[in-house]
Structure formats: C-alpha cells, structure tokens
Short mmCIF file of C-alpha atoms in Angstrom, two decimals:
data_model
loop_
_atom_site.label_atom_id
_atom_site.label_comp_id
_atom_site.label_asym_id
_atom_site.label_seq_id
_atom_site.Cartn_x
_atom_site.Cartn_y
_atom_site.Cartn_z
CA ALA A 1 -8.35 11.15 10.44
CA GLN A 2 -5.37 8.98 10.11
CA LYS A 3 -2.16 10.33 8.60
CA VAL A 4 1.21 9.03 7.85
CA THR A 5 4.24 11.33 7.29
CA GLN A 6 7.58 10.34 5.81
CA ALA A 7 9.59 13.52 5.95
CA GLN A 8 12.51 12.12 3.93
CA THR A 9 11.61 12.03 0.34
CA GLU A 10 15.01 10.86 -0.91
CA ILE A 11 18.03 9.46 0.85
CA SER A 12 21.32 8.55 -0.83
CA VAL A 13 23.97 6.39 0.86
CA VAL A 14 26.99 4.41 -0.02
CA GLU A 15 26.92 0.65 0.17
CA LYS A 16 27.52 -0.75 3.69
CA GLU A 17 26.32 2.43 5.44
CA ASP A 18 23.43 2.16 7.90
CA VAL A 19 20.27 4.17 7.08
CA THR A 20 17.19 5.01 8.93
CA LEU A 21 13.85 5.80 7.40
CA ASP A 22 11.54 7.90 9.50
CA CYS A 23 7.80 7.46 9.82
CA VAL A 24 5.43 9.50 11.99
CA TYR A 25 1.74 8.67 12.19
CA GLU A 26 -1.41 10.25 13.44
CA THR A 27 -4.54 8.36 14.64
CA ARG A 28 -7.36 8.65 17.16
CA ASP A 29 -7.74 4.91 17.46
CA THR A 30 -6.06 3.09 20.31
CA THR A 31 -5.84 -0.07 18.27
CA TYR A 32 -4.14 0.26 14.96
CA TYR A 33 -1.61 -1.45 12.72
CA LEU A 34 1.56 -0.19 11.15
CA PHE A 35 3.22 -1.47 8.09
CA TRP A 36 6.33 -1.02 5.98
CA TYR A 37 6.29 -1.82 2.26
CA LYS A 38 9.11 -1.84 -0.23
CA GLN A 39 8.61 -0.76 -3.89
CA PRO A 40 11.51 -1.78 -6.01
CA PRO A 41 12.10 -0.35 -9.50
CA SER A 42 9.95 -3.21 -10.94
CA GLY A 43 6.94 -1.59 -9.30
CA GLU A 44 5.36 -4.22 -7.04
CA LEU A 45 4.66 -3.50 -3.36
CA VAL A 46 6.50 -5.90 -1.16
CA PHE A 47 5.31 -6.35 2.40
CA LEU A 48 8.08 -6.02 5.02
CA ILE A 49 6.50 -5.87 8.46
CA ARG A 50 3.19 -5.43 10.28
CA ARG A 51 3.03 -4.22 13.95
CA ASN A 52 0.04 -3.76 16.12
CA SER A 53 -0.27 -0.87 18.52
CA PHE A 54 -0.01 -3.01 21.58
CA ASP A 55 3.33 -4.47 20.64
CA GLU A 56 6.05 -1.92 21.15
CA GLN A 57 8.86 -4.48 21.02
CA ASN A 58 11.52 -3.62 18.50
CA GLU A 59 11.90 -6.17 15.75
CA ILE A 60 14.96 -7.28 13.83
CA SER A 61 14.96 -9.32 10.69
CA GLY A 62 18.39 -9.85 9.29
CA ARG A 63 19.71 -6.46 8.28
CA TYR A 64 16.35 -4.88 8.83
CA SER A 65 15.14 -3.49 12.14
CA TRP A 66 12.14 -1.46 13.26
CA ASN A 67 11.78 0.84 16.23
CA PHE A 68 8.14 1.54 17.31
CA GLN A 69 7.62 4.32 19.84
CA LYS A 70 4.03 5.17 20.76
CA SER A 71 5.23 8.12 22.86
CA THR A 72 6.42 9.89 19.69
CA SER A 73 4.02 8.16 17.27
CA SER A 74 6.83 6.97 15.23
CA PHE A 75 7.75 3.66 13.50
CA ASN A 76 11.25 3.97 12.06
CA PHE A 77 12.96 1.48 9.86
CA THR A 78 16.73 0.89 9.85
CA ILE A 79 18.74 -0.97 7.28
CA THR A 80 22.18 -2.03 8.54
CA ALA A 81 24.96 -2.39 6.06
CA SER A 82 22.96 -1.25 3.14
CA GLN A 83 23.29 -2.96 -0.17
CA VAL A 84 22.60 -1.85 -3.77
CA VAL A 85 19.59 -4.18 -3.88
CA ASP A 86 18.00 -2.15 -1.08
CA SER A 87 17.47 0.72 -3.58
CA ALA A 88 13.74 1.22 -3.73
CA VAL A 89 10.91 3.45 -2.45
CA TYR A 90 9.83 2.49 1.07
CA PHE A 91 6.38 3.23 2.25
CA CYS A 92 5.12 3.35 5.85
CA ALA A 93 1.34 2.78 6.24
CA LEU A 94 -1.32 2.73 8.90
CA SER A 95 -4.59 0.92 9.30
CA GLU A 96 -7.05 1.64 12.06
CA ALA A 97 -8.98 -1.19 13.74
CA GLY A 98 -12.18 0.91 14.09
CA ASP A 99 -14.71 1.93 11.43
CA ALA A 100 -11.98 3.42 9.24
CA GLY A 101 -10.08 0.24 9.35
CA ASN A 102 -11.02 -0.73 5.89
CA MET A 103 -7.89 0.76 4.27
CA LEU A 104 -4.28 1.54 4.49
CA THR A 105 -3.19 5.08 4.59
CA PHE A 106 0.32 5.44 3.06
CA GLY A 107 2.94 8.00 3.72
CA GLY A 108 4.49 9.69 0.70
CA GLY A 109 7.32 7.29 0.53
CA THR A 110 11.14 7.59 0.87
CA ARG A 111 13.29 6.82 -2.17
CA LEU A 112 16.46 5.15 -0.98
CA MET A 113 19.40 5.05 -3.35
CA VAL A 114 22.31 2.90 -2.38
CA LYS A 115 25.46 3.58 -4.34
CA PRO A 116 28.21 0.99 -4.86
CA ASP B 1 4.24 -14.44 -6.45
CA SER B 2 1.96 -12.77 -3.82
CA GLY B 3 -1.11 -14.75 -4.83
CA VAL B 4 -2.98 -11.66 -5.81
CA THR B 5 -3.40 -11.60 -9.70
CA GLN B 6 -3.94 -8.44 -11.59
CA THR B 7 -4.61 -8.22 -15.30
CA PRO B 8 -3.53 -6.67 -17.52
CA LYS B 9 -0.10 -5.57 -16.41
CA HIS B 10 0.10 -2.70 -18.83
CA LEU B 11 -2.69 -0.76 -20.63
CA ILE B 12 -2.40 2.07 -23.10
CA THR B 13 -5.59 3.77 -24.19
CA ALA B 14 -6.74 7.07 -25.42
CA THR B 15 -8.56 9.89 -23.72
CA GLY B 16 -12.29 9.39 -23.46
CA GLN B 17 -12.05 5.66 -23.52
CA ARG B 18 -13.20 3.11 -20.92
CA VAL B 19 -11.08 0.30 -19.47
CA THR B 20 -11.52 -2.53 -17.01
CA LEU B 21 -8.91 -3.67 -14.56
CA ARG B 22 -9.25 -7.11 -13.06
CA CYS B 23 -8.10 -8.48 -9.72
CA SER B 24 -8.22 -11.97 -8.35
CA PRO B 25 -7.60 -12.10 -4.59
CA ARG B 26 -5.37 -14.56 -2.77
CA SER B 27 -7.17 -17.81 -2.18
CA GLY B 28 -9.38 -17.56 0.87
CA ASP B 29 -9.29 -13.85 1.10
CA LEU B 30 -12.68 -12.14 1.22
CA SER B 31 -11.56 -8.41 1.01
CA VAL B 32 -10.41 -6.60 -2.04
CA TYR B 33 -8.99 -3.13 -1.92
CA TRP B 34 -8.14 -0.83 -4.90
CA TYR B 35 -5.45 1.80 -4.69
CA GLN B 36 -4.13 4.33 -7.23
CA GLN B 37 -0.50 5.35 -7.25
CA SER B 38 0.25 8.53 -9.18
CA LEU B 39 3.24 10.81 -9.15
CA ASP B 40 1.37 13.73 -7.67
CA GLN B 41 -1.07 11.98 -5.34
CA GLY B 42 0.95 9.11 -4.10
CA LEU B 43 -0.66 5.85 -3.07
CA GLN B 44 -4.35 6.57 -2.56
CA PHE B 45 -7.19 4.31 -1.37
CA LEU B 46 -10.03 4.08 -3.87
CA ILE B 47 -12.58 1.42 -2.68
CA HIS B 48 -12.95 -1.71 -0.52
CA TYR B 49 -15.18 -4.76 -1.07
CA TYR B 50 -15.77 -7.52 1.44
CA ASN B 51 -17.46 -10.67 0.24
CA GLY B 52 -19.28 -8.87 -2.64
CA GLU B 53 -20.31 -5.80 -0.59
CA GLU B 54 -18.85 -2.38 -0.86
CA ARG B 55 -17.48 -1.50 2.56
CA ALA B 56 -15.62 1.88 2.16
CA LYS B 57 -14.92 4.43 -0.40
CA GLY B 58 -11.98 6.73 -0.65
CA ASN B 59 -10.92 9.28 -3.20
CA ILE B 60 -12.66 7.48 -6.06
CA LEU B 61 -13.92 9.57 -8.96
CA GLU B 62 -17.45 9.32 -10.14
CA ARG B 63 -16.17 8.16 -13.51
CA PHE B 64 -14.69 5.12 -11.70
CA SER B 65 -16.68 2.26 -10.38
CA ALA B 66 -15.90 -1.23 -9.08
CA GLN B 67 -17.58 -4.45 -8.10
CA GLN B 68 -16.72 -7.78 -6.50
CA PHE B 69 -18.29 -10.90 -8.00
CA PRO B 70 -19.50 -14.07 -6.29
CA ASP B 71 -16.21 -15.81 -7.04
CA LEU B 72 -14.59 -12.80 -5.15
CA HIS B 73 -12.68 -11.46 -8.17
CA SER B 74 -12.97 -7.75 -8.53
CA GLU B 75 -13.10 -5.28 -11.44
CA LEU B 76 -12.35 -1.62 -11.41
CA ASN B 77 -13.98 0.28 -14.29
CA LEU B 78 -12.45 3.51 -15.37
CA SER B 79 -14.44 5.60 -17.93
CA SER B 80 -14.13 8.95 -19.81
CA LEU B 81 -10.47 8.55 -19.21
CA GLU B 82 -8.24 11.67 -18.87
CA LEU B 83 -4.55 12.10 -19.02
CA GLY B 84 -4.36 12.52 -15.35
CA ASP B 85 -5.79 9.06 -14.79
CA SER B 86 -2.52 7.59 -15.92
CA ALA B 87 -1.20 5.81 -12.84
CA LEU B 88 -0.32 2.44 -11.38
CA TYR B 89 -3.45 0.74 -10.03
CA PHE B 90 -2.89 -1.79 -7.32
CA CYS B 91 -5.30 -4.41 -5.94
CA ALA B 92 -4.82 -5.85 -2.51
CA SER B 93 -6.61 -8.63 -0.58
CA SER B 94 -7.01 -9.62 3.01
CA LEU B 95 -8.91 -12.38 4.76
CA GLN B 96 -11.08 -10.09 6.85
CA SER B 97 -12.40 -6.53 6.54
CA ARG B 98 -9.91 -4.96 8.89
CA GLY B 99 -6.16 -4.53 8.90
CA ARG B 100 -5.35 -7.00 11.53
CA ASP B 101 -4.50 -9.78 9.17
CA GLY B 102 -2.56 -7.54 6.84
CA TYR B 103 -2.82 -6.84 3.09
CA THR B 104 -1.33 -8.66 0.16
CA PHE B 105 -0.78 -6.57 -2.89
CA GLY B 106 -0.81 -7.62 -6.57
CA SER B 107 1.81 -6.45 -8.90
CA GLY B 108 -0.38 -3.64 -10.30
CA THR B 109 -1.73 -2.53 -13.67
CA ARG B 110 0.10 0.34 -15.22
CA LEU B 111 -2.43 2.57 -17.12
CA THR B 112 -1.22 5.06 -19.64
CA VAL B 113 -3.70 7.46 -21.14
CA VAL B 114 -2.58 9.18 -24.24
#
C-alpha cells in the first residue's frame, strides 16, 4: 500500500531563511507520481509540482526547488529566502499508476510559519 | 480560480441531518475525486468517479454516498450526520482516471455539524 510521511509537523523560520520540507514515500509500483500542494490559511489546495518516477531531475521554480531521490524514496521541497506569504501547510502526495492509481495519498502535512 | 467549482462553501447543520455537497469538474475533465480533511484524520480519499462510473472507494462511511451525473458534475451525500463529520470536503478533477495528468482541487466545502 502506498504511504507518504512528512515527519515535520511544524516548522518556524524567520523571513529570508531557507527551509526544507521533507517527504518520504512508500510504494510498490515502479511508475508513480509525486506532488506537492500548498494550503494557505484560506483553505484551498494549491498545486505546486508534479513529478513522475522516471524523472529524477531536480526542479527549480523561482524560490522553490524540489529534490527527488528514488534511492531514498524522498521528494523534498526547499523554499529559498522564505517570505511571510509562504506561511501555509504543505502537503506531499503520491499517486500510483497501477490499479490503485485512482487517488492521491497525502502525507500529514507540514505547517510552515514564516515570521517577519 | 482552479476551474473546479464546489458549492456551498460553508454549511452548518445539526446532528442527524442530511446534506448534499456539489462539485463541477474542470471543463473536459472526466474524473471526480472526493476527499475529506479533518483535524484528526488529515486528508483522506473518499471516492472516485470516472465518466459516471464509480472507480475506487477509500475510507468512505456507509452513511456517505456519491454519484456522478451525465453532465459530469458530482454530488456527495452525507446522512445521519455526526459531530465527527465536521470537516473540509474537497473535490478534485482530472482528465483521465490515473494520476499522470494531475489533479485540480476545488476550494472545498466546510461542513460544521452542531
């Protein structure tokens, strides 16, 4: 069965610090998809990134970067020079391509608080 | 605006009552997924419909049911409501029935059972 673990339940940083959110996943499929979503205080789920299991290239988008390592089953998310607007709950999620691929399995989320 | 529309945004109802949550998927998407977000259980998959057919069930209670209509909108029916059903209910849509094309979430319906 698929599983996603976000060990950090809450992180607090001061503005302009870099912060890394950890995500470890478990799956028996060789083809799967990993996601990060942001949930700001307003409550909606905002899509950040999708990565398939065959693409281990790291990705950078502005202040955001993602490090995918199949060897350690991790898909970590780094925010560089954090800002107060980054304060939110961040969810890592997994979707398998096989028969169980009808759904996203979410981690428990990491609440990031960025203080001015 | 994600393109996925959920109504109502907020709902307050009493225990024992029945409510219906509605979801209109993004234009062109055939799959609708329902998720429940509660403080103690986190984000949990409830049910998936693809082009009108049920494709997968997750941790959905027997008091809950859903359907997807020919116009592809979906409704989640919650009956005999209990205090513990208070949660944020999300709908997501995707083009296909797998994760390869991603999922787009609506803004959710916040249900409060009093």
